[in-house]
XYZ file of C-alpha atoms in Angstrom:
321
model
C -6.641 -7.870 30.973
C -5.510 -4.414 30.871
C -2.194 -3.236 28.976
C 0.115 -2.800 31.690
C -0.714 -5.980 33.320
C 0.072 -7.591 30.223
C 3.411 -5.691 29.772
C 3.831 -6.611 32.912
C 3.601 -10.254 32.748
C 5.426 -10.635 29.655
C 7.913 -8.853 30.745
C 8.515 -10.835 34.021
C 7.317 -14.653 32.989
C 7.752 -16.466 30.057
C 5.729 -18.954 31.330
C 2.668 -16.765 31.283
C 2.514 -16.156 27.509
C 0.345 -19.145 26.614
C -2.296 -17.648 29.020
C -1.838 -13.921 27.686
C -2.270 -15.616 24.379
C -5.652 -16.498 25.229
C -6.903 -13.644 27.323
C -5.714 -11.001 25.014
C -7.269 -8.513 23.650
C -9.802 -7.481 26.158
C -10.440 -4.416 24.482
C -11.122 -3.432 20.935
C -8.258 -3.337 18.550
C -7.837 0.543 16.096
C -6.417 -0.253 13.101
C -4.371 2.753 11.654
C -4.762 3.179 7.596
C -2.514 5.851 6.807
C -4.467 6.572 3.710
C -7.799 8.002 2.878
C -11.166 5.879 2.814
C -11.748 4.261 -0.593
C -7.699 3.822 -1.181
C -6.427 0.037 -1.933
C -4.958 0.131 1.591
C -8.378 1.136 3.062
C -10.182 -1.931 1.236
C -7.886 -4.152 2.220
C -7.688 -3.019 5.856
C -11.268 -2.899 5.870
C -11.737 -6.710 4.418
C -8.977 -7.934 7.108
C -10.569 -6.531 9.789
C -14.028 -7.754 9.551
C -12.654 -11.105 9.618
C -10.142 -11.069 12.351
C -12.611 -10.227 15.076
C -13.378 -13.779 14.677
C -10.146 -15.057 15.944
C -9.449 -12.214 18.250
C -13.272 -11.884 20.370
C -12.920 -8.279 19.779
C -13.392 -5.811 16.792
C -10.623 -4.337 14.710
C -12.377 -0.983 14.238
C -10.684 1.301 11.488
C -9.174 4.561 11.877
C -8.194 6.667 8.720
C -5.135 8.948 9.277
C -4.091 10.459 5.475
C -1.502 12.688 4.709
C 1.937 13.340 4.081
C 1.936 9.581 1.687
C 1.097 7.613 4.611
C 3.705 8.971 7.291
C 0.696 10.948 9.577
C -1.006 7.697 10.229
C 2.611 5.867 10.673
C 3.944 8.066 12.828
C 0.747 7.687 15.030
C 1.520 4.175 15.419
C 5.023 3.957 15.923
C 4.234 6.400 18.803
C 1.168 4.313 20.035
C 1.522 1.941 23.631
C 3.116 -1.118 22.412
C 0.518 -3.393 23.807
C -0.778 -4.868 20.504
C -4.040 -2.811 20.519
C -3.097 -0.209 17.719
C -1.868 -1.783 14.249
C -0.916 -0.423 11.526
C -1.781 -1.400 7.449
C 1.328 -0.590 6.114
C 2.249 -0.106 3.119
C 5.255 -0.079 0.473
C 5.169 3.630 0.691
C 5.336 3.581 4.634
C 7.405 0.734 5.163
C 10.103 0.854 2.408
C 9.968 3.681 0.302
C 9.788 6.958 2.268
C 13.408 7.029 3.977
C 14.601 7.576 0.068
C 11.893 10.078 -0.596
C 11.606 12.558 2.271
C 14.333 14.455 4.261
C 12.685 13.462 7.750
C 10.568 10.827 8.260
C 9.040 11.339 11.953
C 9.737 7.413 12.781
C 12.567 4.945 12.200
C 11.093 2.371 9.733
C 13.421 -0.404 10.675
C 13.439 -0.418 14.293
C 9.650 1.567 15.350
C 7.518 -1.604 13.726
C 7.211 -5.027 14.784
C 5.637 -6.866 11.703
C 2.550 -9.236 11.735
C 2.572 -10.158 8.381
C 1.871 -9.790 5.170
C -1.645 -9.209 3.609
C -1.760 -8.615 -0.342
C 0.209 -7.777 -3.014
C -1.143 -5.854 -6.365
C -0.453 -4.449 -9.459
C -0.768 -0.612 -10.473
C -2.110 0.437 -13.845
C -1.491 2.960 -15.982
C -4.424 5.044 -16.481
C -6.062 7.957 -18.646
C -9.156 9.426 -19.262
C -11.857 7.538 -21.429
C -11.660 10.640 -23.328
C -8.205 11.294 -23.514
C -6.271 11.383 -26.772
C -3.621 8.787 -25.692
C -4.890 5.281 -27.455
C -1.801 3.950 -26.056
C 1.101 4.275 -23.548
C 3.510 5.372 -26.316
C 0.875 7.505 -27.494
C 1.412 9.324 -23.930
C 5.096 9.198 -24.172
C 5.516 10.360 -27.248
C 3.244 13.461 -25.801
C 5.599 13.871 -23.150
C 8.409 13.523 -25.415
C 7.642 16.225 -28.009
C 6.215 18.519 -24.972
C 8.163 18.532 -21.295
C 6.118 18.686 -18.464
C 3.105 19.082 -20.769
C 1.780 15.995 -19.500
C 0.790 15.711 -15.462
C 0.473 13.072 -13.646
C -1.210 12.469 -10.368
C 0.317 10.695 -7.361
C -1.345 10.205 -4.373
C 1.645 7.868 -2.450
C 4.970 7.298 -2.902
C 3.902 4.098 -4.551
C 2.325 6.054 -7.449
C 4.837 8.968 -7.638
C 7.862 6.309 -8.221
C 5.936 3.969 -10.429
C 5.542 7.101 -12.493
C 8.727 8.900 -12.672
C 10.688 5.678 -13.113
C 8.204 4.868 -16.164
C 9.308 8.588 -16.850
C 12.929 7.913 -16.488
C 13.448 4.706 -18.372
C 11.268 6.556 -21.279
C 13.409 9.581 -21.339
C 10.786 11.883 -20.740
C 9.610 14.597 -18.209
C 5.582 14.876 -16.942
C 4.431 17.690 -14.492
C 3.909 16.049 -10.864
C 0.266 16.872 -9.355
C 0.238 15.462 -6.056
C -3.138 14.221 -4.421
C -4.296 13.462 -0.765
C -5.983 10.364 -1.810
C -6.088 8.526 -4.579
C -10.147 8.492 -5.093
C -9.392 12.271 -5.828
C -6.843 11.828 -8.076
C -9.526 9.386 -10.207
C -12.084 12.208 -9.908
C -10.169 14.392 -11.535
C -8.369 12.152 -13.779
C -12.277 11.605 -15.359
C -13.046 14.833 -15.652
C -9.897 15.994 -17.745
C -7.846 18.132 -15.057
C -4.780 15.786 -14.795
C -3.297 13.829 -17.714
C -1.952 10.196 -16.201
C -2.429 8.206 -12.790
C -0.627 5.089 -12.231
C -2.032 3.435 -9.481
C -3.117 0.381 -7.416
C -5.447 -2.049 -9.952
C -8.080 -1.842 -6.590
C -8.045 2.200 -7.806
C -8.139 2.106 -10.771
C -10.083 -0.741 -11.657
C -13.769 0.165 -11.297
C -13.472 3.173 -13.167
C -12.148 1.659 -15.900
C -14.625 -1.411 -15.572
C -17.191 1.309 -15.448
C -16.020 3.145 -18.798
C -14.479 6.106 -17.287
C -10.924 5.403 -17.969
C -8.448 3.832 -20.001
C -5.892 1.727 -19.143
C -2.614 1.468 -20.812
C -0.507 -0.796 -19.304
C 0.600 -2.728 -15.717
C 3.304 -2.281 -14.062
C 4.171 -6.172 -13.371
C 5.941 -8.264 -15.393
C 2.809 -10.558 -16.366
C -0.446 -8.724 -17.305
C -3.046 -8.413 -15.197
C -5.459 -11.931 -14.825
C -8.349 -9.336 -14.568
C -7.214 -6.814 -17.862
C -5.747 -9.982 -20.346
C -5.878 -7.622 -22.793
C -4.287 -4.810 -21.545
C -0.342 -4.947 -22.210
C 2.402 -4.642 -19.410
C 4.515 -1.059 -19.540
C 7.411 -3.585 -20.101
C 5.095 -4.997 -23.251
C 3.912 -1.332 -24.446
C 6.777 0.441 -24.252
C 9.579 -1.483 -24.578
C 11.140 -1.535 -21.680
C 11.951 -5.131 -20.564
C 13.298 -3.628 -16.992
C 10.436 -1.872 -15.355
C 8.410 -3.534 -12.919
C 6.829 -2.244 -9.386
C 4.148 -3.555 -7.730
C 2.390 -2.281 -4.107
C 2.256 -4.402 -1.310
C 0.509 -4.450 2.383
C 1.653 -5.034 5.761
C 0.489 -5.364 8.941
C 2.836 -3.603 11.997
C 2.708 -2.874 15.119
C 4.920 -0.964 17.588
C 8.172 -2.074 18.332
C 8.611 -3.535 21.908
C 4.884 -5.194 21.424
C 4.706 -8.401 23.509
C 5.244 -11.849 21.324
C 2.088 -13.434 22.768
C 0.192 -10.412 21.000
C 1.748 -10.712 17.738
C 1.139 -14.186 16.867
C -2.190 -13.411 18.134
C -2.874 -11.028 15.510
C -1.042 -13.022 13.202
C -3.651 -16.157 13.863
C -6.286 -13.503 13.437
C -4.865 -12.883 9.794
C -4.690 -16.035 8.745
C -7.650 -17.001 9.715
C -8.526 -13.978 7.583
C -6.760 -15.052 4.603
C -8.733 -18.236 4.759
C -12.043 -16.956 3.968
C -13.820 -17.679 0.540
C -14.812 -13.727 0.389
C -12.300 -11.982 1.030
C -10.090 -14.150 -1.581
C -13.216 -13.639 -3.970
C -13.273 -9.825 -3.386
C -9.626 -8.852 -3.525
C -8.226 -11.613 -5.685
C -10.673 -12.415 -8.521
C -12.483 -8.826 -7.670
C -9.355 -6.560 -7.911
C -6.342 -8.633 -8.648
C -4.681 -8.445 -5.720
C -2.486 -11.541 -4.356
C -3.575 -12.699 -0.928
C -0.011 -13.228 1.113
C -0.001 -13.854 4.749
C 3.145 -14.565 6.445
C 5.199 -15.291 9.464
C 6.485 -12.155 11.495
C 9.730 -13.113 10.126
C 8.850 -13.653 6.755
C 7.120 -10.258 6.734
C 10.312 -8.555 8.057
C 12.550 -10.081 5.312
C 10.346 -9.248 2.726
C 10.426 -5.307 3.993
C 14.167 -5.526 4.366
C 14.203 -6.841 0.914
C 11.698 -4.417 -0.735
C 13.448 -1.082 1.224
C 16.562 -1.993 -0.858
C 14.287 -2.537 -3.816
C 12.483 0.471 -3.735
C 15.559 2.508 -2.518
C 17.505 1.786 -5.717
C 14.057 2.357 -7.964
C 14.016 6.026 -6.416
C 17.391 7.097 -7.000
C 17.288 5.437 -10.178
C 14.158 7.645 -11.239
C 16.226 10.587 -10.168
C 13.373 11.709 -7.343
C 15.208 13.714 -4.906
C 14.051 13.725 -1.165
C 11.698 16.356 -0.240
């Protein structure tokens, strides 16, 4: 079926959805990651996707759209034909954080997206060089301490950049801000010695520091990381019983997209979810949480964590760029 005859029928009988339902997609489905290949977001999409064609007949084929933390490749969707055929794998930064860090945002986050559901939750870690002086994370705070803006960190989303400066803030210090187009970047350089710090996603980070490249410090959730039982949480290391972020993904589509499509796609995901790899690869693999959700329950979670992450950002003191 093409897309305006399905428009078309939704739009005009409600009695045609169960048959829409079953016909749809008759073409391949892109699937927008607003972030660069080899980011957390990019895994996941890329794990999702391979098993939704299942469900859906059709394959989810993966388009990478970086820049600007995300908002190029959101924009592009909340732009897109509302047919179901474009999704997007949001993310924290996309979906809840970047009205409170950027002047314009190109899209309305609350009323552009239609949500699927969720996908995955993780931790980010706090990360240094294997060669770095800084044993531990007061080790790097007291470096930042004695030496203002001495200390860089990378950030390569909005994630990163407010896990960092409210680490920053709480400790009562002041690191230099190095931002990075993708995070697999940011870990290149991080090895070699050219930037200081990166807190990021566990799915980053974690291979390098498997691998003996880097150090981690310290997670940013309030329970340590199954995967790094001996590595303390910031709350742990630091003393500071408040702090606690954690990324999260989404699935979203354009606003106005027909209700036969989404529950579609959110089959599709669930079905997903289900498999014995994918939990294997991102759960026991990288320590991510495996979440899907109602539409509804997907909204109400981003409702909830725009306030959250709203609040964290002016409480860091970041002011909109």
């Amino acid at each position: 079926m093409h897309r305006r005859a399905l428009l078309a029928a939704v739009a005009t009988s409600g009695l045609a959805a169960p048959a829409i339902a079953q016909e749809w997609p008759g073409a391949p489905v892109r699937g927008i990651v607003p972030f660069a290949a080899g980011s957390a977001t990019d895994i996941v999409a890329r794990l999702f996707s391979e098993r939704m064609r299942e469900t859906l007949g059709q394959p989810v084929v993966i388009e990478n759209r970086a820049g600007a933390s995300g908002l190029i490749g959101a924009e592009s969707v909340a732009r897109a034909t509302p047919d179901g055929l474009t999704l997007l794998f949001g993310t924290n930064s996309t979906n809840a954080a970047a009205n409170a860090l950027f002047r314009r945002v190109p899209f309305d986050m609350e009323r552009d997206f239609a949500f699927v559901s969720l996908l995955a939750s993780v931790p980010l870690l706090v990360a240094v060089s294997q060669n770095s002086p800084h044993r531990t994370l007061n080790d790097l705070l007291a470096a930042a301490r004695a030496r203002p803006e001495a200390v860089s960190y990378a950030s390569a989303s909005a994630s990163q950049r407010v896990a960092t400066e409210m680490l920053a803030s709480m400790a009562g210090v002041r690191m230099l801000h190095v931002p990075y187009r993708s995070s697999p970047l940011a870990v290149q350089d991080l090895i070699a010695g050219r930037v200081d710090v990166f807190v990021a996603d566990q799915a980053v980070i974690l291979p390098a520091a498997q691998g003996g490249q880097l150090r981690v410090l310290g997670a940013t959730t309030k329970t340590r990381s199954p995967q790094l039982p001996e590595v303390p949480t910031v709350a742990e290391a630091a003393s500071l019983p408040a702090y606690e972020l954690f990324a999260w993904f989404v699935m979203a589509v354009p606003a106005a997209t027909p209700a036969p499509a989404i529950a579609r796609l959110n089959a599709a995901v669930r079905q997903a979810a289900a498999s014995p790899e994918l939990r294997q690869r991102l759960g026991d693999t990288l320590g991510m949480a495996v979440t899907p959700s109602s539409p509804e329950e997907a909204a109400a979670f981003v409702r909830s964590e725009t306030v959250k992450w709203t609040n964290a950002i002016r409480a860091a003191g970041i002011e909109p760029e």
